[in-house]
Short mmCIF file of C-alpha atoms in Angstrom, two decimals:
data_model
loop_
_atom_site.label_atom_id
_atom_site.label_comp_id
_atom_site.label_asym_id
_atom_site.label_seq_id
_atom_site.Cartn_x
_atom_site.Cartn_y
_atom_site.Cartn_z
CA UNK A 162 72.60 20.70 -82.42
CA UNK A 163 69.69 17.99 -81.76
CA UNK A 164 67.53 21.09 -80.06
CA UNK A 165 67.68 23.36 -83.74
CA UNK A 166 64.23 23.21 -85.54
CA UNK A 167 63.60 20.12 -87.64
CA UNK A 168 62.53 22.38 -90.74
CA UNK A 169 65.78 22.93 -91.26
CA UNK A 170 67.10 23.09 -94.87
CA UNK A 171 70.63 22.24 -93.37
CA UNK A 172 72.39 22.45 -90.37
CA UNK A 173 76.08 22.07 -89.02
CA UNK A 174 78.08 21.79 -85.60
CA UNK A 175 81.57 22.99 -85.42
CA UNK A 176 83.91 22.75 -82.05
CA UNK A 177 85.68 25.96 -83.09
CA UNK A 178 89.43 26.42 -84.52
CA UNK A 179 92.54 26.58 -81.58
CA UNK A 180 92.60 29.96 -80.83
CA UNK A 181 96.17 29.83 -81.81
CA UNK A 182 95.34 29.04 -85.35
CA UNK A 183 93.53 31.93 -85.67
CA UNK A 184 96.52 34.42 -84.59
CA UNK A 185 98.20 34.97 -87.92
CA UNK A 186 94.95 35.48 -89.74
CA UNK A 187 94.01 37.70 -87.42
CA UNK A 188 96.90 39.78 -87.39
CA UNK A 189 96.81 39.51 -91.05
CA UNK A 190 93.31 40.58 -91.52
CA UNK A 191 93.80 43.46 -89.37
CA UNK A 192 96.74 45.08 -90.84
CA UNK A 193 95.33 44.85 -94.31
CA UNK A 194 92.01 46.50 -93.41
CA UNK A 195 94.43 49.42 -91.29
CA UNK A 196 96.15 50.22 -94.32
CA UNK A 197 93.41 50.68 -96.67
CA UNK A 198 91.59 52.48 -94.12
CA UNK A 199 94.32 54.71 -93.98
CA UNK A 200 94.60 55.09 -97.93
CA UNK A 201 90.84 56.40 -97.62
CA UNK A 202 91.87 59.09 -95.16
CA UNK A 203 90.54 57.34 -91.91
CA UNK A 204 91.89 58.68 -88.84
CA UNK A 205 93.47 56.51 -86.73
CA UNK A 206 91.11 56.20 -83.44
CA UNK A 207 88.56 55.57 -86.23
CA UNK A 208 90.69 52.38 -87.50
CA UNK A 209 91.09 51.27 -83.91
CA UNK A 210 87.50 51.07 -83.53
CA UNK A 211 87.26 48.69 -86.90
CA UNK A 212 89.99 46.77 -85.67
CA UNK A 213 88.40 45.79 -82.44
CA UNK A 214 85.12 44.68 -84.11
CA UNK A 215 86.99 42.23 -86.30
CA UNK A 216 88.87 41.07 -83.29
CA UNK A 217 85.62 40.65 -81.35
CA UNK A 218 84.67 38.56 -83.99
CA UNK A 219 87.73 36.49 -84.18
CA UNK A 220 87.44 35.48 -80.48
CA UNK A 221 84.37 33.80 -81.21
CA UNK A 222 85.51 31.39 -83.90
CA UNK A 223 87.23 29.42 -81.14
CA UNK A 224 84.03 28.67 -79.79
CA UNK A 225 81.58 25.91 -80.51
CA UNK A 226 78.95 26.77 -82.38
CA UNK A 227 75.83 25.02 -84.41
CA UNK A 228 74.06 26.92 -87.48
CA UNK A 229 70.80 26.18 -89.22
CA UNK A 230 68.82 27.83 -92.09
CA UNK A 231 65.57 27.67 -94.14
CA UNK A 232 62.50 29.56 -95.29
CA UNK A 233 59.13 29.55 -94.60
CA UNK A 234 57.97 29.52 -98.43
CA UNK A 235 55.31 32.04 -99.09
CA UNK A 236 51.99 31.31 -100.36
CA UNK A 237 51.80 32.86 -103.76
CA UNK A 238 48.62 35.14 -104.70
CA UNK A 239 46.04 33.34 -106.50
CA UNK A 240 46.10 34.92 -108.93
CA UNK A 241 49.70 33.97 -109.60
CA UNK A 242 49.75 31.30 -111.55
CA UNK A 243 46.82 32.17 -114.00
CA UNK A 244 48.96 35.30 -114.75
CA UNK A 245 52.29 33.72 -116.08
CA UNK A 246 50.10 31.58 -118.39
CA UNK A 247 48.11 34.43 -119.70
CA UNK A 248 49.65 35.67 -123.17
CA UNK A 249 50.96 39.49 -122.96
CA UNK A 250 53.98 41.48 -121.28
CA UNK A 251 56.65 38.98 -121.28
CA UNK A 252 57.89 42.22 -118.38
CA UNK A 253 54.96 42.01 -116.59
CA UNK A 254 55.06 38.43 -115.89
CA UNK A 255 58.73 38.55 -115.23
CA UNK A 256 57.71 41.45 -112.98
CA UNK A 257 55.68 39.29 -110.85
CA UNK A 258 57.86 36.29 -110.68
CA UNK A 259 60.72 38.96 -109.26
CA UNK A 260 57.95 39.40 -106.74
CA UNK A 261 57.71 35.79 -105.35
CA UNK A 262 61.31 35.20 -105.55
CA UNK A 263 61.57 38.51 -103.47
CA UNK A 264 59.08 37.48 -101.28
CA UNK A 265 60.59 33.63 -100.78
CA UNK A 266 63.61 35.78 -99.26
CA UNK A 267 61.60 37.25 -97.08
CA UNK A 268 61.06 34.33 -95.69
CA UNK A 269 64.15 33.11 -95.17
CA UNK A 270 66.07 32.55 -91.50
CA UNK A 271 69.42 31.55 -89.91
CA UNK A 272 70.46 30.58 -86.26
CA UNK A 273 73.46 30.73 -84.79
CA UNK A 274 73.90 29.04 -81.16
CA UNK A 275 77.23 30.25 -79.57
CA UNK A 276 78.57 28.69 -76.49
CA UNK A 277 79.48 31.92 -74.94
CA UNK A 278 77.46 34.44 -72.66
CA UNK A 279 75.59 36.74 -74.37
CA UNK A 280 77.44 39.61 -73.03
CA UNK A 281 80.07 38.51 -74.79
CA UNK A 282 78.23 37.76 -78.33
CA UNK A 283 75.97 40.36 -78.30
CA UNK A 284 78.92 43.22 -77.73
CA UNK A 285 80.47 41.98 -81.09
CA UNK A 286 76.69 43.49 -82.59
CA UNK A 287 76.85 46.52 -80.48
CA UNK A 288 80.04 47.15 -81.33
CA UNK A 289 79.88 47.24 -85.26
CA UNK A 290 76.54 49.43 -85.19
CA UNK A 291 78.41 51.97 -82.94
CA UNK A 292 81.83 51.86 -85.06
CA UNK A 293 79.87 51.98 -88.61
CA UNK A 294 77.69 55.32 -87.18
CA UNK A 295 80.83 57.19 -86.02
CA UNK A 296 81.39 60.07 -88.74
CA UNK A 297 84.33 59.56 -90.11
CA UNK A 298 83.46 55.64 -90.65
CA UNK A 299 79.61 56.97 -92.12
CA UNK A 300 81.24 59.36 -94.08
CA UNK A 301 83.21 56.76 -95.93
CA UNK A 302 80.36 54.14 -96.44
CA UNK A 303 78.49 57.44 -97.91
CA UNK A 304 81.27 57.79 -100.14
CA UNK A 305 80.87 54.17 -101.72
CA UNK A 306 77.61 53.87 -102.47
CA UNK A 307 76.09 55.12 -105.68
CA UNK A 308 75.25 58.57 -105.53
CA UNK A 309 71.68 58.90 -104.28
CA UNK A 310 71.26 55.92 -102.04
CA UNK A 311 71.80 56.00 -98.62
CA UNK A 312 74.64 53.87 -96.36
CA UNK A 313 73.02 51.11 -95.15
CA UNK A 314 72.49 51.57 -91.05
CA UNK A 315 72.79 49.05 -87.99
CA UNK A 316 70.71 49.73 -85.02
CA UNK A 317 69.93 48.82 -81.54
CA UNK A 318 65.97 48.62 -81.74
CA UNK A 319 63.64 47.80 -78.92
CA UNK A 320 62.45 43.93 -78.54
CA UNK A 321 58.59 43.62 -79.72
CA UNK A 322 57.06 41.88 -75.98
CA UNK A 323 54.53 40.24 -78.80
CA UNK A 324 57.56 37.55 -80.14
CA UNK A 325 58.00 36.23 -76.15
CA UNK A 326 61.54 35.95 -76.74
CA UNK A 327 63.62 35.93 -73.32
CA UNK A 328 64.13 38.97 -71.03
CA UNK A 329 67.50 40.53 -72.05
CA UNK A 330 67.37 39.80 -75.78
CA UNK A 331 69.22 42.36 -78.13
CA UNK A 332 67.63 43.20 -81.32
CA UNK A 333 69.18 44.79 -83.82
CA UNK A 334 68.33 46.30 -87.63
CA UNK A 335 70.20 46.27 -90.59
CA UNK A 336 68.38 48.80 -93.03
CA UNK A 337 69.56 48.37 -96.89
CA UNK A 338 68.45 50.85 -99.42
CA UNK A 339 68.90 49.70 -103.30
CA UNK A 340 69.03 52.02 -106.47
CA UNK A 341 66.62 51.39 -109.32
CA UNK A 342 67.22 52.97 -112.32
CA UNK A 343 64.13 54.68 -114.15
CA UNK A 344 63.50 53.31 -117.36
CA UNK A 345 63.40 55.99 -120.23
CA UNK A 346 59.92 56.44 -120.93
CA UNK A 347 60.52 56.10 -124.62
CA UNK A 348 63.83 54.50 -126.90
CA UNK A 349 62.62 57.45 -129.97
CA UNK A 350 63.89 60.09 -127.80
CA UNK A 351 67.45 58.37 -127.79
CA UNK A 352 69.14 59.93 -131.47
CA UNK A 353 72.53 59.55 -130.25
CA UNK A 354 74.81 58.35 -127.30
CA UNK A 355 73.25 58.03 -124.27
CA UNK A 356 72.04 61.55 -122.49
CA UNK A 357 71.86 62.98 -126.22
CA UNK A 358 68.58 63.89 -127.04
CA UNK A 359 67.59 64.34 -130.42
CA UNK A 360 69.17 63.36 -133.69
CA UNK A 361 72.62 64.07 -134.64
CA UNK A 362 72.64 64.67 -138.49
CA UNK A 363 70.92 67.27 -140.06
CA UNK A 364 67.12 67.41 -140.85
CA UNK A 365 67.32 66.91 -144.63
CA UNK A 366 69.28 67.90 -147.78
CA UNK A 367 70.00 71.84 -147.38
CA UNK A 368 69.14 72.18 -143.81
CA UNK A 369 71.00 72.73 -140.98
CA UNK A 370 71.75 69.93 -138.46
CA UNK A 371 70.09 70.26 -135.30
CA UNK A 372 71.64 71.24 -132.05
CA UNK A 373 71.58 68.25 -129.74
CA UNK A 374 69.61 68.67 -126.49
CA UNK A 375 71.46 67.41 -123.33
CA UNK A 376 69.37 65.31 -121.12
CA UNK A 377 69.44 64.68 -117.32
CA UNK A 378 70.87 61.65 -116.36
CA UNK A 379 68.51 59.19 -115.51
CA UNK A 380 67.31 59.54 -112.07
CA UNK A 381 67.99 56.62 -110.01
CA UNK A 382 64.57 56.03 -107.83
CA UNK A 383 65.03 53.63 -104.45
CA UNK A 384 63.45 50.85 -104.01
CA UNK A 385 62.04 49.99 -99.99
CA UNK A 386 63.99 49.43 -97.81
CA UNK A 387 64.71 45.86 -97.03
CA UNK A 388 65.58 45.35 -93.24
CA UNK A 389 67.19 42.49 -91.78
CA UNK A 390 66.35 41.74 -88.18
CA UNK A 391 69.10 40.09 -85.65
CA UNK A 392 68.21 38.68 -82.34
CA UNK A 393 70.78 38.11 -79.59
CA UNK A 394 69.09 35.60 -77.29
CA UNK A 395 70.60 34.41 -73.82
CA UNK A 396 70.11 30.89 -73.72
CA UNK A 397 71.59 28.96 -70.17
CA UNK A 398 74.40 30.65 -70.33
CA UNK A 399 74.79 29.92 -74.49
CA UNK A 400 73.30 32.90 -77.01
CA UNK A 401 71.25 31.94 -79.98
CA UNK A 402 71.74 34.37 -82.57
CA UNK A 403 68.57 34.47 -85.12
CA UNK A 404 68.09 36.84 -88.06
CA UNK A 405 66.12 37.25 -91.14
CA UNK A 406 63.54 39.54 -92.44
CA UNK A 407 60.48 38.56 -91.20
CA UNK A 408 60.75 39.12 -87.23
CA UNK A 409 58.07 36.69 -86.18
CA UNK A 410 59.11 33.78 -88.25
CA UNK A 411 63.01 34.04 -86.78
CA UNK A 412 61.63 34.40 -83.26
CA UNK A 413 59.33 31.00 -83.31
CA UNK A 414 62.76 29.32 -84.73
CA UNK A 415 64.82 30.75 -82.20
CA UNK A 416 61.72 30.21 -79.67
CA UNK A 417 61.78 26.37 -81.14
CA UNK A 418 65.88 26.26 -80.57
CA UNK A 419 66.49 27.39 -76.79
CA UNK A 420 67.45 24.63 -74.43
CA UNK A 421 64.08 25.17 -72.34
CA UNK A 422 61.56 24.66 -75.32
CA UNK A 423 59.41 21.35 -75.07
CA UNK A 424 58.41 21.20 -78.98
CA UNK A 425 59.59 18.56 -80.34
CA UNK A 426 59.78 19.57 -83.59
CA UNK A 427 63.49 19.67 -83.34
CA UNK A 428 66.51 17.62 -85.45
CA UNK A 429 65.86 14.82 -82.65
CA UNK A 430 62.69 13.99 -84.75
CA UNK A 431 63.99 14.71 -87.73
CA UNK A 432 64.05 11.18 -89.99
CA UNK A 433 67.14 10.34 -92.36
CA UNK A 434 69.67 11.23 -89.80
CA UNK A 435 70.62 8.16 -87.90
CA UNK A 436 74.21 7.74 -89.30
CA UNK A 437 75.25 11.43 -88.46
CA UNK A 438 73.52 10.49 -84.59
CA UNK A 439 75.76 7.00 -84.88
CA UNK A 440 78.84 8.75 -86.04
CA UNK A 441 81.91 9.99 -83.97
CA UNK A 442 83.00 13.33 -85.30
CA UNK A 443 84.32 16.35 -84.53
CA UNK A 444 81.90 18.32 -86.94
CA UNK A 445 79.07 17.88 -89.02
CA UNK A 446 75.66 18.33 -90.38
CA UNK A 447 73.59 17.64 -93.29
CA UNK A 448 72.80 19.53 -96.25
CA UNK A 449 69.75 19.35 -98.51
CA UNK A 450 69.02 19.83 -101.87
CA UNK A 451 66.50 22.50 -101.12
CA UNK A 452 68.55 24.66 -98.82
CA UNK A 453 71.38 24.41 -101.04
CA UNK A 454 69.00 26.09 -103.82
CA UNK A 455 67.05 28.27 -101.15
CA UNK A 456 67.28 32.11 -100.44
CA UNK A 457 69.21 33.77 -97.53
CA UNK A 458 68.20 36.34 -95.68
CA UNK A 459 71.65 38.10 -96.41
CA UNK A 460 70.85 37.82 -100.74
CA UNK A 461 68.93 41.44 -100.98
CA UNK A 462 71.67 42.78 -98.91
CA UNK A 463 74.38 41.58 -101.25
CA UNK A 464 72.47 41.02 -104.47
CA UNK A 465 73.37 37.54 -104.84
CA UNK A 466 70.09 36.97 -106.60
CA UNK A 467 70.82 33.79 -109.00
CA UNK A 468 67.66 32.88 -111.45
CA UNK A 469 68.53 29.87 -112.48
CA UNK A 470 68.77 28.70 -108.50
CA UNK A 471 65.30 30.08 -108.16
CA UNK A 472 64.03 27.92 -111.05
CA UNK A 473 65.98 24.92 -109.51
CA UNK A 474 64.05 25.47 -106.52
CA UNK A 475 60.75 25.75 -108.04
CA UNK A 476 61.17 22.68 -110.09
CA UNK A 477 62.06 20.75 -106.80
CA UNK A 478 58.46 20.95 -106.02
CA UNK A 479 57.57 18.08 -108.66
CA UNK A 480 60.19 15.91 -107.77
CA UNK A 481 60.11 12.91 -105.49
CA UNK A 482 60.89 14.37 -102.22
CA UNK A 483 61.00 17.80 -102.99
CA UNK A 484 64.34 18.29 -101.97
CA UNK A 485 64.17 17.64 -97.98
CA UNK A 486 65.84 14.54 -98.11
CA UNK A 487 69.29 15.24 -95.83
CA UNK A 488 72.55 14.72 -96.76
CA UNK A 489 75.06 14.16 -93.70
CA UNK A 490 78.36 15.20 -93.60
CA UNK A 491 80.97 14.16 -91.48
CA UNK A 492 84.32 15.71 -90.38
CA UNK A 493 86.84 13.98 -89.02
CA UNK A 494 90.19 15.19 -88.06
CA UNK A 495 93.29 13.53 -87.41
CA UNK A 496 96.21 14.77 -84.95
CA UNK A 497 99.77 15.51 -85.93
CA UNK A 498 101.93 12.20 -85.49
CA UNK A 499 105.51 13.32 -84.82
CA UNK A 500 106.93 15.74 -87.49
CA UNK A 501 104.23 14.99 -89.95
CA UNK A 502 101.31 16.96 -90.04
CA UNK A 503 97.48 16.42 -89.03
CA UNK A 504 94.83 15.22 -92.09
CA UNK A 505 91.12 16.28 -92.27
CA UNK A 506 88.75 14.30 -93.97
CA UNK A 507 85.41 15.03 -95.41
CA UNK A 508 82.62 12.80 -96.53
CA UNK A 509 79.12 13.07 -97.66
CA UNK A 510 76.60 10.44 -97.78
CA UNK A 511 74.26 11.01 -100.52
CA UNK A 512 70.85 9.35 -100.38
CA UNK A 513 69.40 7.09 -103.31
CA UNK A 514 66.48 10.13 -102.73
CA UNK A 515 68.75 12.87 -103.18
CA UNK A 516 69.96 11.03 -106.76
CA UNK A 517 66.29 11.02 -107.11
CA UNK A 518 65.45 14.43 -106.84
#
């Protein structure tokens, strides 16, 4: 945890959940997710296949793990700022500021360090980019996305020798395809419901009403494809797991993170975090204002896009501390006494800076 990088926006350590905890969800999960499979027609090696990812994936929630996030904010063109303030398109300038906030999730990252062997981290990858490319399963995802846009596609891609990252990395691409809708090129030709061209009464007094054109449906044009890249890193015998969408700025975090990197830019260095260093816990981590208000690399993917976060975070650039100042949290669990049961307890320390802010 003390190794992630110290430009963290937040950060957390977990010791995993008893394996035996996680049986009834599993089996829970997996049933569900077998049955609607089956209502859409999936054959039944092809729901075997989705059923072993997810169990893949359960296996490693017993297993400690540490997370970390943040963005690299990106410088915004000079031009920028003179253009908001210049009186015109109100779209335009909206236009533009889509751009940045776009671009600030570009620059977005995560890591994940799991204390298992790659082998058996980077299968759980694998695996779903195989099962979600077999047919039957592409067929499906075809099925549920708007007609016109392509299924989004997982890869195994080759490992770019200019990022360093370690000999045996896994790399793999998540390629996401949105629909824009055109805009009709003018409201006058709009006389009636929509895909009714022309007017629906009649002319004038004596004349006969005019036969409605039909009109196309809009086309939908796709916007570029935003790709997510995820890095499977061996680590002594851990796996760091990095991804975002701008390769080189996950692989210096993940570079930063491994156990056999001297900078010591790292959490260790990191000020404001002497009572979560002090504290006996089973998890924890710190938050801060500007990570909960940041980006992820995942928001494209599932159009989570929130404006009023985005103005939040702009607006933490005049305050105080622009929102860095952490916020520790602490878990602490209690065991089972008898018949009773266990208690978990959460607190948060909150910084007179935070208030601040």
């Amino acid at each position: 945890f003390w190794h992630l990088p110290a430009d963290s926006k937040g950060a957390f350590f977990g010791r995993g959940i008893d394996a035996k905890d996680l049986d009834h969800p599993r089996e829970l999960l997996v049933d569900a997710i077998s049955k609607t499979l089956d209502q859409q027609g999936l054959a039944a090696p092809d729901r075997a296949a989705i059923a072993d990812v997810v169990q893949q994936y359960f296996a490693l929630l017993s297993t400690p793990t540490v997370f970390a996030n943040g963005f690299d904010q990106p410088a915004a063109p000079a031009s920028a700022a003179k253009d908001d303030k210049k009186k015109g398109d109100k779209t335009d300038r909206a236009e533009k500021r889509e751009e940045r906030e776009d671009a600030a999730a570009r620059g977005a990252w995560a890591i994940m360090g799991i204390d298992a062997p790659i082998a058996k981290v980077a299968t759980v990858g694998k695996s779903l980019a195989t099962t979600i490319h077999r047919p039957a399963v592409a067929k499906l995802l075809k099925g549920l996305m708007p007609e016109g846009v392509p299924a989004p596609t997982l890869v195994t891609s080759p490992v770019s020798a200019k990022l360093g990252l370690p000999k045996d990395t896994v790399h793999l691409t998540l390629t996401v395809v949105s629909a824009v809708p055109e805009d009709f090129s003018s409201h006058a030709e709009i006389g009636g419901p929509v895909g009714i061209k022309g007017t629906m009464g009649g002319a004038g007094k004596g004349k006969p009403a005019k036969t409605p054109a039909v009109v196309a449906k809009p086309k939908v044009k796709l916007d570029k494809p935003y790709v997510v890249h995820w890095y499977f890193v061996p680590d002594a015998g851990r796996t760091l797991v990095g991804y975002g969408a701008d390769e080189t700025i996950v692989a210096n975090h993940l570079k930063l993170a491994m156990s056999t990197s001297a900078d010591p830019a790292t959490l260790a260095s990191r000020a404001g975090l002497d009572d979560l260093k002090n504290a006996k816990v089973g998890s924890g981590g710190f938050l801060t204002l500007r990570g909960v208000l940041a980006p992820s690399p995942l928001e494209p993917v599932f159009h989570t896009h929130d404006r009023d976060m985005a103005r939040m975070l702009s607006r933490l650039a005049t305050s105080p501390q622009k929102g860095e100042t952490p916020m520790p949290i602490f878990l602490r669990s209690t065991a089972p006494t008898g018949q009773g049961a266990g208690s978990l307890e959460i607190s948060v320390k909150v910084p007179r800076e935070s208030v601040r802010d």
